[in-house]
Amino acid sequence: MASAAEQLAANMNMGSFAKATELHKRLLFTLGALIVYRIGTYVPIPGINSEAFLQFFQNPDGQRGILDMFNMFSGGAVERMAVFALNVMPYISASIIVQLMGTVYPPWEKLRKEGGDSGRKQLNQYTRYLTVVLALFQSAGIAIGLNATPGLVADPGLFFVVSTVTVLTGGTMLLMWLGEQVTARGVGNGISLIIFAGIVAVLPGTIARMFGLAQEGQMSPIALIAIAAMAVGVVVFIVFMERAQRRLLIQYPKRQEGNRMAGGERSFLPLKVNTAGVIPPIFASSLLMLPSTVATMTATANLPAWLSWVPTVAAQMQHGQPLFSVLYAILIVFFCFFYTSITFNPEDTAENLRKYGGFLPGIRPGKR
């Protein structure tokens, strides 16, 4: 469903853009929200030694696991241990759980299918409550891990743990609220825009480092051009796959209205090649954060013999390792099927066609 800003933009040309005050307000509101988000990624949590943590994070011998990926999603907030270090990942995890429960738990399934706008609002409220719980859990794990690592905290103790949990959880809730406000008062898709802004924020630094390597002779100009061409090719391919769809012809029967025949129109039912969009990899990354973070935080601890396998798992949960890659691929495939079944339900589509008398030419209506 198109956002309000998309609907406004679709009905205007470049000449009328200057007169679209409503669209201007939405764009400015979105820009302001993203500026607030970027500022928050540079504000460290109280009591953290930022320089020591950055050295610890960038240590090639450290086991960061999937935290490298989430540092990219958060626009560098993780390596700076900023107030927005958790980003919106607890909210995404909560959304996964609520949507899963909405397909297997009858009361929530009824809310999702028959509750209408009030049911959707109630499920959104459940998502917010669960976001708080997950943010508290993840921030507690981070706070305990930081508190137990020498040199990272100026004054370690219970106060640091409590304050860190409060700040990180509050940062996540603020981002969730900002995302909802951008969806309602901005250009729409607020949570996706926050994730997008975090990823794009690290691109200038990455490009600058690549040019620096080329100037120092550590990367050949041909390799630099090849990487740029590959990046452009990947973007073109992604856009092509995102826009690709198969259109099924829908025919509506003619009907008698007074002295004339009405109806008989034709329309198309678009079936997108990539119905789930980018949701599956985001969901998979969000779920992989929890076990990898727990394994990473316990990898250097004095563990009993029956937990001796934890360091091995922590090493395998590094981004790019076989275990991580296998779990990542499995979760992406699973969420592709799961999210597609939510966004496009063949039975619901068939029921809607039946209500309005539509049918696919050459296919007999009814169950087969």
XYZ file of C-alpha atoms in Angstrom:
368
model
C 0.000 0.000 0.000
C 1.427 3.365 -1.069
C 2.200 5.946 1.579
C 0.559 9.357 1.596
C 3.721 10.968 0.241
C 3.926 8.423 -2.584
C 0.307 9.117 -3.521
C 1.002 12.855 -3.557
C 4.126 12.433 -5.673
C 2.348 10.155 -8.150
C -0.208 12.861 -8.960
C 2.194 15.694 -9.766
C 4.922 16.676 -12.169
C 8.067 18.692 -11.663
C 6.209 21.933 -12.365
C 3.716 21.433 -9.556
C 6.283 20.131 -7.052
C 7.023 23.646 -5.783
C 3.352 24.094 -4.886
C 3.070 20.787 -3.001
C 3.360 22.184 0.510
C 2.110 18.947 2.092
C 4.876 16.952 0.414
C 7.447 19.572 1.464
C 6.349 19.229 5.087
C 6.616 15.451 4.929
C 10.084 15.595 3.376
C 11.328 18.110 5.954
C 9.883 16.072 8.810
C 11.601 12.934 7.505
C 14.899 14.787 7.105
C 14.660 16.137 10.653
C 13.946 12.682 12.074
C 16.939 11.194 10.246
C 19.179 14.013 11.522
C 18.101 13.220 15.088
C 18.902 9.559 14.415
C 22.366 10.332 13.060
C 23.165 12.606 16.026
C 22.208 9.806 18.408
C 24.670 7.422 16.768
C 27.529 9.700 17.919
C 26.421 10.139 21.548
C 28.169 7.471 23.690
C 26.477 5.842 26.640
C 27.485 7.288 30.053
C 30.584 5.786 31.643
C 32.057 4.136 28.542
C 35.658 4.757 27.482
C 34.948 5.425 23.808
C 38.559 5.241 22.594
C 39.259 2.016 24.477
C 36.035 0.450 23.213
C 36.805 1.438 19.620
C 40.238 -0.201 19.881
C 38.634 -3.265 21.446
C 35.991 -3.416 18.717
C 38.508 -3.015 15.896
C 40.905 -5.591 17.354
C 41.287 -8.244 14.625
C 41.693 -10.926 17.303
C 38.374 -10.007 18.949
C 35.336 -12.163 18.350
C 32.619 -9.776 17.310
C 30.449 -12.209 15.397
C 27.459 -10.653 13.730
C 28.090 -7.361 15.561
C 30.091 -6.208 12.528
C 26.952 -6.464 10.408
C 24.854 -4.652 12.990
C 27.479 -1.947 13.221
C 26.844 -1.376 9.521
C 23.056 -1.376 10.017
C 23.374 1.137 12.858
C 25.635 3.500 10.936
C 28.631 2.888 13.211
C 26.705 3.282 16.478
C 27.883 -0.113 17.750
C 31.599 0.617 17.413
C 31.038 3.929 19.192
C 28.714 2.246 21.748
C 26.251 5.065 21.254
C 22.783 5.418 22.739
C 21.333 4.033 19.485
C 23.637 0.992 19.439
C 20.711 -1.449 19.531
C 19.090 0.418 16.637
C 15.621 -0.934 15.739
C 16.662 -4.593 15.848
C 14.639 -5.394 19.013
C 11.586 -3.930 17.267
C 12.212 -6.082 14.197
C 12.630 -9.184 16.362
C 9.381 -8.345 18.159
C 7.630 -7.891 14.813
C 8.827 -11.337 13.724
C 7.476 -12.968 16.870
C 4.126 -11.163 16.707
C 3.659 -12.032 13.036
C 4.559 -15.655 13.700
C 2.096 -15.764 16.578
C -0.483 -14.159 14.317
C -0.435 -17.272 12.139
C -0.393 -19.971 14.845
C -2.158 -18.386 17.855
C -5.941 -18.298 17.150
C -6.836 -15.103 19.105
C -4.078 -13.135 17.384
C -4.905 -14.728 14.035
C -8.484 -13.520 14.463
C -7.219 -10.034 15.272
C -5.035 -10.043 12.163
C -7.718 -11.287 9.778
C -10.966 -9.929 11.212
C -9.962 -7.185 13.616
C -9.608 -4.491 10.992
C -7.867 -1.282 12.002
C -8.466 -1.833 15.731
C -6.986 -5.335 15.544
C -3.927 -4.013 13.736
C -3.440 -1.329 16.386
C -3.717 -3.914 19.152
C -1.098 -6.151 17.515
C 1.149 -3.108 17.087
C 0.786 -2.442 20.809
C 1.825 -6.030 21.579
C 4.847 -5.469 19.326
C 5.835 -2.391 21.332
C 5.571 -4.238 24.640
C 7.687 -7.097 23.309
C 10.211 -4.598 21.935
C 10.768 -3.272 25.458
C 11.340 -6.798 26.794
C 13.816 -7.715 24.047
C 15.632 -4.386 24.322
C 16.002 -4.861 28.087
C 17.402 -8.354 27.565
C 19.865 -7.372 24.832
C 21.001 -4.199 26.594
C 21.512 -6.157 29.829
C 23.767 -8.597 27.990
C 25.780 -5.739 26.504
C 26.030 -3.910 29.839
C 27.193 -7.005 31.725
C 29.741 -7.791 29.018
C 31.136 -4.247 29.052
C 31.208 -4.132 32.848
C 33.210 -7.369 32.994
C 35.826 -6.236 30.438
C 38.752 -4.342 32.022
C 39.510 -0.883 30.677
C 36.236 -0.256 28.843
C 34.275 1.328 31.698
C 35.442 4.280 33.772
C 33.595 3.197 36.921
C 32.304 -0.374 36.606
C 29.562 -1.545 38.888
C 25.836 -1.934 39.295
C 25.106 1.718 38.511
C 26.831 1.438 35.134
C 24.864 -1.711 34.279
C 21.518 -0.155 35.225
C 22.233 3.144 33.459
C 23.427 1.364 30.303
C 20.323 -0.820 30.185
C 18.125 2.242 30.645
C 19.901 4.328 27.999
C 20.079 1.595 25.339
C 16.459 0.568 25.867
C 15.357 4.195 25.776
C 17.328 4.718 22.562
C 15.566 1.813 20.892
C 12.145 3.058 21.992
C 12.956 6.549 20.704
C 13.960 5.113 17.317
C 10.789 3.031 17.224
C 8.754 6.166 17.912
C 10.676 8.123 15.266
C 10.024 5.367 12.736
C 6.305 5.406 13.481
C 6.213 9.198 13.182
C 7.996 9.098 9.811
C 5.467 6.515 8.645
C 2.529 8.665 9.764
C 3.816 12.212 9.164
C 6.764 11.723 6.819
C 7.284 9.902 3.534
C 6.344 6.507 4.997
C 8.216 3.265 5.798
C 9.920 4.870 8.791
C 11.670 1.773 10.176
C 13.049 0.872 6.736
C 14.302 4.439 6.275
C 16.153 4.311 9.596
C 17.886 1.078 8.579
C 18.632 2.544 5.134
C 20.116 5.697 6.669
C 22.388 3.610 8.886
C 23.693 1.574 5.960
C 24.182 4.577 3.660
C 26.001 6.507 6.402
C 29.000 4.156 6.260
C 29.324 4.308 2.454
C 31.310 7.591 2.229
C 33.944 6.283 4.644
C 34.168 2.981 2.775
C 34.563 4.746 -0.582
C 37.199 7.091 0.870
C 39.193 4.130 2.224
C 39.072 2.433 -1.177
C 40.403 5.552 -2.916
C 43.067 5.833 -0.220
C 44.194 2.267 -0.905
C 44.314 3.042 -4.628
C 46.434 6.160 -4.056
C 48.827 4.213 -1.830
C 49.197 1.534 -4.490
C 47.605 -1.211 -2.393
C 44.711 -1.458 -4.876
C 45.052 -1.200 -8.635
C 42.853 1.241 -10.591
C 41.466 -1.695 -12.563
C 40.298 -3.375 -9.361
C 38.706 -0.109 -8.204
C 36.841 0.273 -11.507
C 35.772 -3.380 -11.380
C 34.359 -2.956 -7.862
C 32.466 0.188 -8.921
C 31.067 -1.568 -12.001
C 30.057 -4.560 -9.896
C 28.271 -2.300 -7.409
C 26.332 -0.580 -10.201
C 25.484 -3.951 -11.750
C 24.212 -5.294 -8.435
C 21.994 -2.229 -7.938
C 20.565 -2.572 -11.460
C 19.884 -6.273 -10.902
C 18.214 -5.596 -7.544
C 15.952 -2.932 -9.075
C 15.076 -5.290 -11.941
C 14.177 -8.124 -9.559
C 12.242 -5.782 -7.278
C 10.135 -4.448 -10.153
C 9.701 -7.786 -11.951
C 6.205 -9.219 -11.829
C 3.873 -11.549 -13.649
C 0.488 -10.108 -14.509
C -2.478 -12.461 -14.493
C -5.438 -11.308 -16.559
C -8.628 -10.949 -14.497
C -11.962 -10.865 -16.310
C -15.180 -9.557 -14.757
C -18.526 -10.715 -16.226
C -21.028 -8.363 -17.794
C -24.233 -7.635 -15.908
C -27.533 -6.017 -16.725
C -28.086 -2.559 -15.242
C -31.415 -1.195 -16.446
C -31.434 -1.051 -20.232
C -27.700 -1.439 -20.685
C -24.945 -3.947 -20.075
C -22.291 -2.971 -17.557
C -19.108 -4.594 -16.378
C -16.970 -6.865 -18.456
C -13.824 -4.962 -17.516
C -10.393 -6.482 -17.538
C -7.686 -5.926 -14.984
C -4.462 -7.570 -13.913
C -3.399 -9.363 -10.761
C 0.327 -8.584 -10.301
C 2.458 -11.371 -8.831
C 5.843 -9.968 -7.848
C 8.917 -12.135 -8.280
C 10.243 -10.855 -4.960
C 7.070 -10.581 -2.911
C 8.863 -10.551 0.447
C 11.280 -7.755 -0.517
C 14.212 -7.190 1.854
C 12.284 -8.381 4.908
C 13.741 -11.962 4.998
C 17.436 -10.954 5.280
C 16.576 -8.273 7.842
C 14.567 -10.753 9.901
C 17.320 -13.379 9.609
C 20.007 -10.910 10.702
C 17.899 -9.792 13.638
C 17.364 -13.337 14.898
C 21.027 -14.257 14.461
C 22.077 -11.365 16.665
C 20.793 -12.977 19.857
C 22.638 -16.346 19.843
C 25.805 -14.856 18.382
C 25.893 -12.078 20.984
C 25.365 -14.525 23.854
C 28.045 -16.851 22.484
C 30.480 -13.984 21.938
C 30.045 -12.580 25.463
C 30.666 -15.965 27.060
C 33.544 -16.964 24.793
C 36.232 -15.460 27.032
C 34.597 -16.278 30.362
C 35.619 -19.056 32.741
C 33.053 -21.626 31.721
C 32.387 -25.027 33.285
C 33.333 -28.139 31.349
C 29.811 -28.781 30.098
C 29.865 -25.376 28.380
C 33.235 -25.883 26.716
C 31.533 -25.856 23.301
C 30.518 -22.191 23.609
C 33.854 -20.683 22.390
C 33.717 -22.916 19.313
C 30.188 -21.779 18.551
C 31.218 -18.156 19.115
C 34.021 -18.519 16.581
C 31.683 -20.136 14.049
C 29.123 -17.344 14.502
C 31.555 -14.838 13.025
C 30.125 -13.216 9.920
C 31.214 -15.271 6.903
C 31.946 -18.478 8.820
C 30.252 -21.731 7.645
C 27.825 -22.035 10.576
C 26.750 -18.421 10.256
C 26.321 -18.693 6.483
C 24.255 -21.883 6.721
C 21.954 -20.488 9.425
C 21.644 -17.205 7.556
C 20.649 -18.954 4.314
C 18.154 -21.241 6.070
C 16.492 -18.326 7.869
C 16.268 -16.261 4.671
C 14.544 -19.120 2.824
C 12.194 -19.704 5.759
C 11.206 -16.053 6.054
C 10.737 -15.803 2.279
C 8.044 -18.489 2.490
C 6.640 -17.151 5.744
C 6.411 -13.481 4.780
C 5.127 -14.246 1.280
C 2.309 -16.304 2.796
C 1.365 -13.273 4.916
C 1.541 -10.614 2.197
C -0.066 -12.783 -0.497
C -2.609 -15.375 0.585
C -4.036 -17.274 -2.445
C -7.199 -18.224 -0.561
C -7.930 -14.630 0.444
C -7.229 -13.447 -3.110
C -9.547 -16.095 -4.548
C -12.259 -15.136 -2.062
C -11.995 -11.464 -3.044
C -12.227 -12.373 -6.726
C -15.290 -14.506 -6.019
C -17.034 -11.673 -4.184
C -16.650 -9.345 -7.149
C -17.259 -12.023 -9.787
C -13.743 -11.957 -11.193
C -12.094 -14.984 -12.756
C -8.987 -15.974 -14.701
C -9.838 -16.745 -18.355
C -9.332 -20.430 -19.131
C -9.377 -21.495 -15.471
C -12.603 -22.900 -14.038
C -13.654 -21.170 -10.786
C -13.713 -23.188 -7.581
C -11.415 -25.625 -5.837
C -9.512 -28.088 -8.010
